PDB file of C-alpha atoms in Angstrom:
ATOM      1  CA  UNK U   1      -0.041   0.088  -0.227  1.00 42.00           C
ATOM      2  CA  UNK U   2       1.298   3.652  -0.901  1.00 42.00           C
ATOM      3  CA  UNK U   3       1.096   5.854   2.037  1.00 46.00           C
ATOM      4  CA  UNK U   4       2.062   8.800   0.473  1.00 43.00           C
ATOM      5  CA  UNK U   5       2.884  10.449  -2.983  1.00 44.00           C
ATOM      6  CA  UNK U   6       5.800  12.645  -1.984  1.00 50.00           C
ATOM      7  CA  UNK U   7       4.709  14.569   1.302  1.00 65.00           C
ATOM      8  CA  UNK U   8       0.927  14.116   0.510  1.00 76.00           C
ATOM      9  CA  UNK U   9      -0.767  11.470   2.777  1.00 74.00           C
ATOM     10  CA  UNK U  10      -2.829   9.047   0.549  1.00 77.00           C
ATOM     11  CA  UNK U  11      -5.955   7.874   2.442  1.00 77.00           C
ATOM     12  CA  UNK U  12      -7.217   4.315   2.390  1.00 81.00           C
ATOM     13  CA  UNK U  13     -10.332   3.569   0.536  1.00 80.00           C
ATOM     14  CA  UNK U  14     -12.468   0.986  -1.213  1.00 84.00           C
ATOM     15  CA  UNK U  15      -9.408  -0.465  -3.193  1.00 84.00           C
ATOM     16  CA  UNK U  16      -8.110  -1.505  -0.167  1.00 81.00           C
ATOM     17  CA  UNK U  17     -10.539  -3.828   0.428  1.00 84.00           C
ATOM     18  CA  UNK U  18      -9.814  -5.815  -2.699  1.00 84.00           C
ATOM     19  CA  UNK U  19      -6.136  -7.560  -2.145  1.00 83.00           C
ATOM     20  CA  UNK U  20      -4.600  -8.993  -5.042  1.00 85.00           C
ATOM     21  CA  UNK U  21      -5.349 -12.848  -5.437  1.00 86.00           C
ATOM     22  CA  UNK U  22      -2.761 -15.171  -3.505  1.00 85.00           C
ATOM     23  CA  UNK U  23      -2.805 -17.857  -6.497  1.00 84.00           C
ATOM     24  CA  UNK U  24      -4.970 -18.043  -9.610  1.00 81.00           C
ATOM     25  CA  UNK U  25      -8.319 -16.627  -8.940  1.00 84.00           C
ATOM     26  CA  UNK U  26      -8.112 -17.537  -4.827  1.00 90.00           C
ATOM     27  CA  UNK U  27      -8.336 -14.236  -2.851  1.00 90.00           C
ATOM     28  CA  UNK U  28      -7.685 -13.306   0.866  1.00 91.00           C
ATOM     29  CA  UNK U  29     -11.288 -13.089   1.652  1.00 92.00           C
ATOM     30  CA  UNK U  30     -11.748 -16.645   0.342  1.00 93.00           C
ATOM     31  CA  UNK U  31      -9.055 -18.204   2.132  1.00 94.00           C
ATOM     32  CA  UNK U  32      -9.984 -16.717   5.432  1.00 95.00           C
ATOM     33  CA  UNK U  33     -13.621 -17.920   5.108  1.00 95.00           C
ATOM     34  CA  UNK U  34     -12.322 -21.587   4.739  1.00 95.00           C
ATOM     35  CA  UNK U  35      -9.826 -20.648   7.541  1.00 96.00           C
ATOM     36  CA  UNK U  36     -12.752 -19.679   9.734  1.00 96.00           C
ATOM     37  CA  UNK U  37     -14.591 -22.964   9.192  1.00 95.00           C
ATOM     38  CA  UNK U  38     -11.507 -24.995  10.179  1.00 96.00           C
ATOM     39  CA  UNK U  39     -11.025 -23.080  13.483  1.00 95.00           C
ATOM     40  CA  UNK U  40     -14.700 -23.326  14.328  1.00 95.00           C
ATOM     41  CA  UNK U  41     -14.799 -26.895  13.686  1.00 93.00           C
ATOM     42  CA  UNK U  42     -11.382 -27.729  15.488  1.00 93.00           C
ATOM     43  CA  UNK U  43     -12.568 -25.875  18.334  1.00 91.00           C
ATOM     44  CA  UNK U  44     -15.794 -27.733  19.077  1.00 90.00           C
ATOM     45  CA  UNK U  45     -14.375 -31.211  18.214  1.00 90.00           C
ATOM     46  CA  UNK U  46     -11.230 -30.449  20.582  1.00 88.00           C
ATOM     47  CA  UNK U  47     -13.495 -28.813  23.238  1.00 86.00           C
ATOM     48  CA  UNK U  48     -15.965 -31.544  23.100  1.00 84.00           C
ATOM     49  CA  UNK U  49     -13.428 -34.538  23.385  1.00 83.00           C
ATOM     50  CA  UNK U  50     -13.012 -35.748  27.001  1.00 76.00           C
ATOM     51  CA  UNK U  51     -16.245 -33.684  28.770  1.00 75.00           C
ATOM     52  CA  UNK U  52     -16.165 -33.445  32.375  1.00 80.00           C
ATOM     53  CA  UNK U  53     -18.927 -32.717  34.875  1.00 77.00           C
ATOM     54  CA  UNK U  54     -16.800 -29.851  36.074  1.00 76.00           C
ATOM     55  CA  UNK U  55     -15.418 -28.107  33.005  1.00 76.00           C
ATOM     56  CA  UNK U  56     -12.180 -26.726  32.156  1.00 79.00           C
ATOM     57  CA  UNK U  57     -11.647 -23.526  30.647  1.00 82.00           C
ATOM     58  CA  UNK U  58     -11.489 -24.793  27.127  1.00 82.00           C
ATOM     59  CA  UNK U  59     -14.755 -26.588  27.767  1.00 86.00           C
ATOM     60  CA  UNK U  60     -16.446 -23.676  29.922  1.00 89.00           C
ATOM     61  CA  UNK U  61     -15.734 -21.428  26.844  1.00 90.00           C
ATOM     62  CA  UNK U  62     -17.300 -23.984  24.354  1.00 90.00           C
ATOM     63  CA  UNK U  63     -20.273 -24.553  26.474  1.00 91.00           C
ATOM     64  CA  UNK U  64     -20.878 -20.751  27.029  1.00 93.00           C
ATOM     65  CA  UNK U  65     -20.651 -20.079  23.261  1.00 93.00           C
ATOM     66  CA  UNK U  66     -23.281 -23.051  22.787  1.00 93.00           C
ATOM     67  CA  UNK U  67     -25.485 -21.501  25.606  1.00 94.00           C
ATOM     68  CA  UNK U  68     -25.824 -18.147  23.816  1.00 94.00           C
ATOM     69  CA  UNK U  69     -26.385 -19.798  20.264  1.00 93.00           C
ATOM     70  CA  UNK U  70     -29.166 -22.413  22.114  1.00 94.00           C
ATOM     71  CA  UNK U  71     -30.774 -20.260  24.780  1.00 93.00           C
ATOM     72  CA  UNK U  72     -30.171 -16.544  24.187  1.00 94.00           C
ATOM     73  CA  UNK U  73     -30.670 -16.730  20.392  1.00 95.00           C
ATOM     74  CA  UNK U  74     -32.677 -19.736  19.421  1.00 94.00           C
ATOM     75  CA  UNK U  75     -34.836 -20.581  22.172  1.00 95.00           C
ATOM     76  CA  UNK U  76     -35.613 -16.662  22.992  1.00 94.00           C
ATOM     77  CA  UNK U  77     -36.769 -16.012  19.352  1.00 94.00           C
ATOM     78  CA  UNK U  78     -38.104 -19.237  17.990  1.00 94.00           C
ATOM     79  CA  UNK U  79     -40.032 -20.606  21.044  1.00 90.00           C
ATOM     80  CA  UNK U  80     -39.164 -23.441  23.418  1.00 90.00           C
ATOM     81  CA  UNK U  81     -41.591 -25.493  21.254  1.00 91.00           C
ATOM     82  CA  UNK U  82     -39.938 -25.420  18.034  1.00 91.00           C
ATOM     83  CA  UNK U  83     -36.227 -23.856  18.647  1.00 94.00           C
ATOM     84  CA  UNK U  84     -34.268 -27.352  19.040  1.00 94.00           C
ATOM     85  CA  UNK U  85     -33.857 -27.973  15.130  1.00 94.00           C
ATOM     86  CA  UNK U  86     -32.425 -24.780  14.343  1.00 96.00           C
ATOM     87  CA  UNK U  87     -29.838 -24.391  17.036  1.00 95.00           C
ATOM     88  CA  UNK U  88     -26.877 -26.162  14.951  1.00 94.00           C
ATOM     89  CA  UNK U  89     -27.813 -23.694  12.104  1.00 96.00           C
ATOM     90  CA  UNK U  90     -27.961 -20.852  14.384  1.00 96.00           C
ATOM     91  CA  UNK U  91     -24.603 -21.497  16.422  1.00 96.00           C
ATOM     92  CA  UNK U  92     -22.904 -22.199  13.134  1.00 95.00           C
ATOM     93  CA  UNK U  93     -23.776 -18.549  11.561  1.00 96.00           C
ATOM     94  CA  UNK U  94     -23.174 -17.216  14.835  1.00 97.00           C
ATOM     95  CA  UNK U  95     -19.471 -18.496  15.016  1.00 96.00           C
ATOM     96  CA  UNK U  96     -19.307 -18.109  11.261  1.00 97.00           C
ATOM     97  CA  UNK U  97     -19.846 -14.523  11.271  1.00 96.00           C
ATOM     98  CA  UNK U  98     -17.890 -13.881  14.556  1.00 96.00           C
ATOM     99  CA  UNK U  99     -14.678 -15.445  13.577  1.00 96.00           C
ATOM    100  CA  UNK U 100     -14.630 -13.766  10.093  1.00 96.00           C
ATOM    101  CA  UNK U 101     -15.328 -10.473  11.909  1.00 96.00           C
ATOM    102  CA  UNK U 102     -12.654 -10.786  14.289  1.00 95.00           C
ATOM    103  CA  UNK U 103     -10.012 -11.482  11.646  1.00 95.00           C
ATOM    104  CA  UNK U 104     -10.147  -7.714  11.047  1.00 92.00           C
ATOM    105  CA  UNK U 105      -8.001  -7.194  14.744  1.00 92.00           C
ATOM    106  CA  UNK U 106      -5.912 -10.051  14.357  1.00 91.00           C
ATOM    107  CA  UNK U 107      -2.140  -9.433  13.676  1.00 88.00           C
ATOM    108  CA  UNK U 108      -0.863 -10.306  10.339  1.00 86.00           C
ATOM    109  CA  UNK U 109      -4.551 -11.246   8.988  1.00 89.00           C
ATOM    110  CA  UNK U 110      -5.807  -7.791   9.810  1.00 88.00           C
ATOM    111  CA  UNK U 111      -8.831  -8.323   7.644  1.00 92.00           C
ATOM    112  CA  UNK U 112     -12.626  -8.891   8.491  1.00 93.00           C
ATOM    113  CA  UNK U 113     -13.972 -11.181   5.681  1.00 94.00           C
ATOM    114  CA  UNK U 114     -17.386  -9.794   6.161  1.00 95.00           C
ATOM    115  CA  UNK U 115     -16.128  -6.277   4.834  1.00 93.00           C
ATOM    116  CA  UNK U 116     -16.985  -8.050   1.606  1.00 92.00           C
ATOM    117  CA  UNK U 117     -20.411  -7.815   0.821  1.00 93.00           C
ATOM    118  CA  UNK U 118     -20.456 -11.050  -0.754  1.00 92.00           C
ATOM    119  CA  UNK U 119     -19.949 -13.312   2.295  1.00 95.00           C
ATOM    120  CA  UNK U 120     -22.734 -11.703   4.545  1.00 95.00           C
ATOM    121  CA  UNK U 121     -25.033 -11.799   1.648  1.00 95.00           C
ATOM    122  CA  UNK U 122     -24.313 -15.592   0.636  1.00 95.00           C
ATOM    123  CA  UNK U 123     -25.216 -16.403   4.506  1.00 96.00           C
ATOM    124  CA  UNK U 124     -28.389 -14.322   4.559  1.00 95.00           C
ATOM    125  CA  UNK U 125     -29.646 -15.011   0.993  1.00 94.00           C
ATOM    126  CA  UNK U 126     -28.543 -18.806   0.405  1.00 94.00           C
ATOM    127  CA  UNK U 127     -28.765 -19.966   3.720  1.00 95.00           C
ATOM    128  CA  UNK U 128     -31.324 -18.022   6.404  1.00 95.00           C
ATOM    129  CA  UNK U 129     -33.678 -16.503   3.331  1.00 94.00           C
ATOM    130  CA  UNK U 130     -34.554 -20.422   2.176  1.00 94.00           C
ATOM    131  CA  UNK U 131     -34.730 -21.821   5.768  1.00 95.00           C
ATOM    132  CA  UNK U 132     -37.202 -19.603   7.346  1.00 93.00           C
ATOM    133  CA  UNK U 133     -39.535 -19.131   4.091  1.00 94.00           C
ATOM    134  CA  UNK U 134     -39.415 -23.158   3.800  1.00 95.00           C
ATOM    135  CA  UNK U 135     -40.486 -23.850   7.368  1.00 94.00           C
ATOM    136  CA  UNK U 136     -43.276 -21.236   7.195  1.00 93.00           C
ATOM    137  CA  UNK U 137     -44.328 -22.545   3.995  1.00 93.00           C
ATOM    138  CA  UNK U 138     -44.459 -26.107   5.318  1.00 93.00           C
ATOM    139  CA  UNK U 139     -46.188 -25.298   8.396  1.00 92.00           C
ATOM    140  CA  UNK U 140     -49.096 -22.841   6.810  1.00 91.00           C
ATOM    141  CA  UNK U 141     -49.152 -24.186   3.412  1.00 92.00           C
ATOM    142  CA  UNK U 142     -48.432 -22.035   0.544  1.00 91.00           C
ATOM    143  CA  UNK U 143     -51.638 -19.522   0.575  1.00 90.00           C
ATOM    144  CA  UNK U 144     -51.524 -19.638   4.351  1.00 90.00           C
ATOM    145  CA  UNK U 145     -47.981 -18.584   4.481  1.00 90.00           C
ATOM    146  CA  UNK U 146     -48.253 -15.827   2.263  1.00 88.00           C
ATOM    147  CA  UNK U 147     -51.456 -14.574   3.990  1.00 87.00           C
ATOM    148  CA  UNK U 148     -49.511 -15.012   7.362  1.00 84.00           C
ATOM    149  CA  UNK U 149     -46.543 -12.829   6.422  1.00 85.00           C
ATOM    150  CA  UNK U 150     -48.447 -10.042   4.321  1.00 84.00           C
ATOM    151  CA  UNK U 151     -51.688  -9.568   5.425  1.00 82.00           C
ATOM    152  CA  UNK U 152     -51.848  -7.868   9.132  1.00 76.00           C
ATOM    153  CA  UNK U 153     -54.933  -9.231  11.183  1.00 75.00           C
ATOM    154  CA  UNK U 154     -57.413  -6.722  11.961  1.00 72.00           C
ATOM    155  CA  UNK U 155     -56.659  -4.179   9.301  1.00 72.00           C
ATOM    156  CA  UNK U 156     -59.411  -2.411   7.241  1.00 76.00           C
ATOM    157  CA  UNK U 157     -59.607  -3.286   3.325  1.00 71.00           C
ATOM    158  CA  UNK U 158     -58.460  -0.024   2.249  1.00 73.00           C
ATOM    159  CA  UNK U 159     -55.212  -0.105   4.441  1.00 73.00           C
ATOM    160  CA  UNK U 160     -54.367  -3.537   3.385  1.00 79.00           C
ATOM    161  CA  UNK U 161     -54.265  -2.420  -0.460  1.00 84.00           C
ATOM    162  CA  UNK U 162     -51.048  -0.293   0.711  1.00 83.00           C
ATOM    163  CA  UNK U 163     -49.891  -2.347   3.499  1.00 85.00           C
ATOM    164  CA  UNK U 164     -49.836  -5.523   1.730  1.00 87.00           C
ATOM    165  CA  UNK U 165     -47.322  -5.211  -1.046  1.00 88.00           C
ATOM    166  CA  UNK U 166     -45.169  -3.435   1.230  1.00 88.00           C
ATOM    167  CA  UNK U 167     -45.201  -6.077   3.487  1.00 87.00           C
ATOM    168  CA  UNK U 168     -44.510  -8.599   0.856  1.00 89.00           C
ATOM    169  CA  UNK U 169     -41.687  -6.553  -0.219  1.00 91.00           C
ATOM    170  CA  UNK U 170     -40.289  -6.381   3.083  1.00 89.00           C
ATOM    171  CA  UNK U 171     -40.595  -9.929   4.254  1.00 88.00           C
ATOM    172  CA  UNK U 172     -39.363 -11.575   0.700  1.00 90.00           C
ATOM    173  CA  UNK U 173     -37.052  -8.940  -0.626  1.00 90.00           C
ATOM    174  CA  UNK U 174     -36.032  -6.595   1.673  1.00 91.00           C
ATOM    175  CA  UNK U 175     -35.326  -8.556   5.039  1.00 91.00           C
ATOM    176  CA  UNK U 176     -32.298 -10.605   3.649  1.00 91.00           C
ATOM    177  CA  UNK U 177     -30.728  -7.689   2.298  1.00 94.00           C
ATOM    178  CA  UNK U 178     -30.805  -5.655   5.413  1.00 94.00           C
ATOM    179  CA  UNK U 179     -29.543  -8.570   7.287  1.00 94.00           C
ATOM    180  CA  UNK U 180     -26.365  -8.862   5.112  1.00 95.00           C
ATOM    181  CA  UNK U 181     -25.926  -4.987   4.496  1.00 95.00           C
ATOM    182  CA  UNK U 182     -25.993  -4.258   8.411  1.00 94.00           C
ATOM    183  CA  UNK U 183     -22.872  -6.427   9.457  1.00 95.00           C
ATOM    184  CA  UNK U 184     -21.312  -5.661   6.284  1.00 96.00           C
ATOM    185  CA  UNK U 185     -21.748  -1.787   6.824  1.00 95.00           C
ATOM    186  CA  UNK U 186     -20.464  -1.915  10.326  1.00 94.00           C
ATOM    187  CA  UNK U 187     -17.077  -4.119   9.452  1.00 94.00           C
ATOM    188  CA  UNK U 188     -16.170  -2.166   6.186  1.00 94.00           C
ATOM    189  CA  UNK U 189     -16.687   1.345   8.090  1.00 92.00           C
ATOM    190  CA  UNK U 190     -15.003   0.073  11.441  1.00 91.00           C
ATOM    191  CA  UNK U 191     -11.983  -1.556   9.469  1.00 90.00           C
ATOM    192  CA  UNK U 192     -11.656   1.593   7.310  1.00 91.00           C
ATOM    193  CA  UNK U 193     -11.200   3.727  10.151  1.00 90.00           C
ATOM    194  CA  UNK U 194      -8.860   1.708  11.630  1.00 89.00           C
ATOM    195  CA  UNK U 195      -6.531   2.081   8.487  1.00 88.00           C
ATOM    196  CA  UNK U 196      -7.161   5.816   8.446  1.00 88.00           C
ATOM    197  CA  UNK U 197      -5.776   6.563  11.906  1.00 85.00           C
ATOM    198  CA  UNK U 198      -3.043   3.448  11.682  1.00 86.00           C
ATOM    199  CA  UNK U 199      -1.666   4.925   8.417  1.00 84.00           C
ATOM    200  CA  UNK U 200      -2.069   8.492   9.494  1.00 82.00           C
ATOM    201  CA  UNK U 201       0.026   7.859  12.447  1.00 82.00           C
ATOM    202  CA  UNK U 202       2.619   5.936  10.621  1.00 81.00           C
ATOM    203  CA  UNK U 203       2.629   9.011   7.805  1.00 80.00           C
ATOM    204  CA  UNK U 204       3.207  11.595  10.395  1.00 79.00           C
ATOM    205  CA  UNK U 205       5.757   9.440  12.179  1.00 78.00           C
ATOM    206  CA  UNK U 206       7.798   8.864   9.057  1.00 78.00           C
ATOM    207  CA  UNK U 207       7.786  12.474   7.711  1.00 74.00           C
ATOM    208  CA  UNK U 208       9.369  13.841  10.950  1.00 61.00           C
ATOM    209  CA  UNK U 209       9.108  17.522  11.626  1.00 65.00           C
ATOM    210  CA  UNK U 210       6.455  18.870  13.967  1.00 66.00           C
ATOM    211  CA  UNK U 211       4.197  16.084  12.655  1.00 66.00           C
ATOM    212  CA  UNK U 212       5.817  13.702  14.689  1.00 75.00           C
ATOM    213  CA  UNK U 213       4.114  15.156  17.968  1.00 74.00           C
ATOM    214  CA  UNK U 214       0.943  14.258  16.321  1.00 75.00           C
ATOM    215  CA  UNK U 215       1.566  10.978  15.557  1.00 80.00           C
ATOM    216  CA  UNK U 216       1.075   9.000  18.894  1.00 83.00           C
ATOM    217  CA  UNK U 217      -2.587  10.757  18.900  1.00 83.00           C
ATOM    218  CA  UNK U 218      -3.566   8.941  15.855  1.00 82.00           C
ATOM    219  CA  UNK U 219      -1.812   5.639  17.121  1.00 85.00           C
ATOM    220  CA  UNK U 220      -4.087   6.025  20.644  1.00 89.00           C
ATOM    221  CA  UNK U 221      -7.094   6.683  18.284  1.00 87.00           C
ATOM    222  CA  UNK U 222      -6.473   3.517  16.473  1.00 88.00           C
ATOM    223  CA  UNK U 223      -5.862   1.531  19.867  1.00 90.00           C
ATOM    224  CA  UNK U 224      -9.154   2.828  21.438  1.00 92.00           C
ATOM    225  CA  UNK U 225     -10.960   1.918  17.930  1.00 91.00           C
ATOM    226  CA  UNK U 226      -9.462  -1.514  17.978  1.00 91.00           C
ATOM    227  CA  UNK U 227     -11.508  -2.527  21.234  1.00 93.00           C
ATOM    228  CA  UNK U 228     -14.392  -0.650  19.926  1.00 93.00           C
ATOM    229  CA  UNK U 229     -14.406  -2.487  16.881  1.00 93.00           C
ATOM    230  CA  UNK U 230     -13.970  -5.818  18.910  1.00 94.00           C
ATOM    231  CA  UNK U 231     -17.029  -4.922  20.952  1.00 95.00           C
ATOM    232  CA  UNK U 232     -18.854  -4.037  17.429  1.00 95.00           C
ATOM    233  CA  UNK U 233     -17.679  -7.456  15.893  1.00 95.00           C
ATOM    234  CA  UNK U 234     -19.194  -9.426  18.627  1.00 96.00           C
ATOM    235  CA  UNK U 235     -22.439  -7.571  18.543  1.00 96.00           C
ATOM    236  CA  UNK U 236     -22.941  -7.611  14.913  1.00 96.00           C
ATOM    237  CA  UNK U 237     -22.558 -11.497  14.781  1.00 96.00           C
ATOM    238  CA  UNK U 238     -24.682 -11.819  17.868  1.00 97.00           C
ATOM    239  CA  UNK U 239     -27.503  -9.454  15.953  1.00 96.00           C
ATOM    240  CA  UNK U 240     -27.242 -11.267  12.559  1.00 96.00           C
ATOM    241  CA  UNK U 241     -27.855 -14.510  14.214  1.00 96.00           C
ATOM    242  CA  UNK U 242     -30.514 -13.024  16.681  1.00 96.00           C
ATOM    243  CA  UNK U 243     -32.547 -11.723  13.474  1.00 96.00           C
ATOM    244  CA  UNK U 244     -32.202 -14.696  11.741  1.00 96.00           C
ATOM    245  CA  UNK U 245     -33.747 -16.753  14.459  1.00 96.00           C
ATOM    246  CA  UNK U 246     -36.642 -13.837  14.839  1.00 95.00           C
ATOM    247  CA  UNK U 247     -37.102 -14.514  11.036  1.00 95.00           C
ATOM    248  CA  UNK U 248     -37.439 -18.222  11.837  1.00 95.00           C
ATOM    249  CA  UNK U 249     -39.975 -17.728  14.750  1.00 94.00           C
ATOM    250  CA  UNK U 250     -41.817 -15.311  13.027  1.00 91.00           C
ATOM    251  CA  UNK U 251     -42.672 -17.706   9.780  1.00 92.00           C
ATOM    252  CA  UNK U 252     -43.441 -20.491  12.472  1.00 92.00           C
ATOM    253  CA  UNK U 253     -45.665 -18.581  14.583  1.00 87.00           C
ATOM    254  CA  UNK U 254     -49.317 -19.406  14.564  1.00 76.00           C
ATOM    255  CA  UNK U 255     -50.447 -15.773  14.630  1.00 63.00           C
ATOM    256  CA  UNK U 256     -49.146 -12.700  12.586  1.00 48.00           C
TER     257      UNK U 256
END
C-alpha cells in the first residue's frame, strides 16, 4: 500500500478492501472464510473431547458459546416448542460471522471477511432466507404462509391495499438484504477507520518535523478504535444470528 505521494498522505479507500489474488482466482477473503470453518470445527471437536462434569477453561468457553446460540438466540426468538432443530444452524451462523469479523483485529491477518458484501449476502440469501421461508410454507401451506406474512390481522381493507405489497416486499426481498448489509456496513466502516488512523500515524511519524508530535495521538485513536471495533464485531455476529432466529420464529408463529 502506498502511504504517500511525495509529502501528501494518500488515505485508504475501497481499493484496499480488494487485495490481489493469492494464487489464481483465490483471494484472501476466500482463504479466511475457509480458515474460519477449520478453526470453528477444530475448536468444538477439541472442546467436546473428554467432557467433564466440572468443565475446564476450554470446555467452559465452548459451553458458553453453545449456551448463547441455544438459549439466548434460538430459544428466545423461536420459542421452546420449535427451537431445537435450528440450534446447529444458528450456532454455526453466529460463530462463522464472529470469527470472520474478528479476523479484522488479529495481527498479520487484519481483514474482516464480512467487509466483502458477498460473504454476508451469501449467508443471508442462500442460507437463512430459504430456511425461514421453507419452514413457514411447510407449517402454514403456500397461501396460508403468504397471508401470514403479508396480511396484518384486523386491518381494514383500504389499509391492506397499501400495506400488503409493502409487507410482501419487506418479508421476501428487503429482510435478507438488510440482514447482510448491516454486518457488512459495520465491518467495512470500522476497518476503514482503523486503517485511516493507523496509516495516518505511520505517515506522520515517518515524515518527521512537527508532525511527529501528532503521531502518538493517531496511534492512540487507532488502539481505542480497535477495542471498540472488537465489541462491535461480537455484537454484529450476535445481532445477525438473533435476527435470523427472529425471522424463523416469525415464520413458524401461529399468529402474525
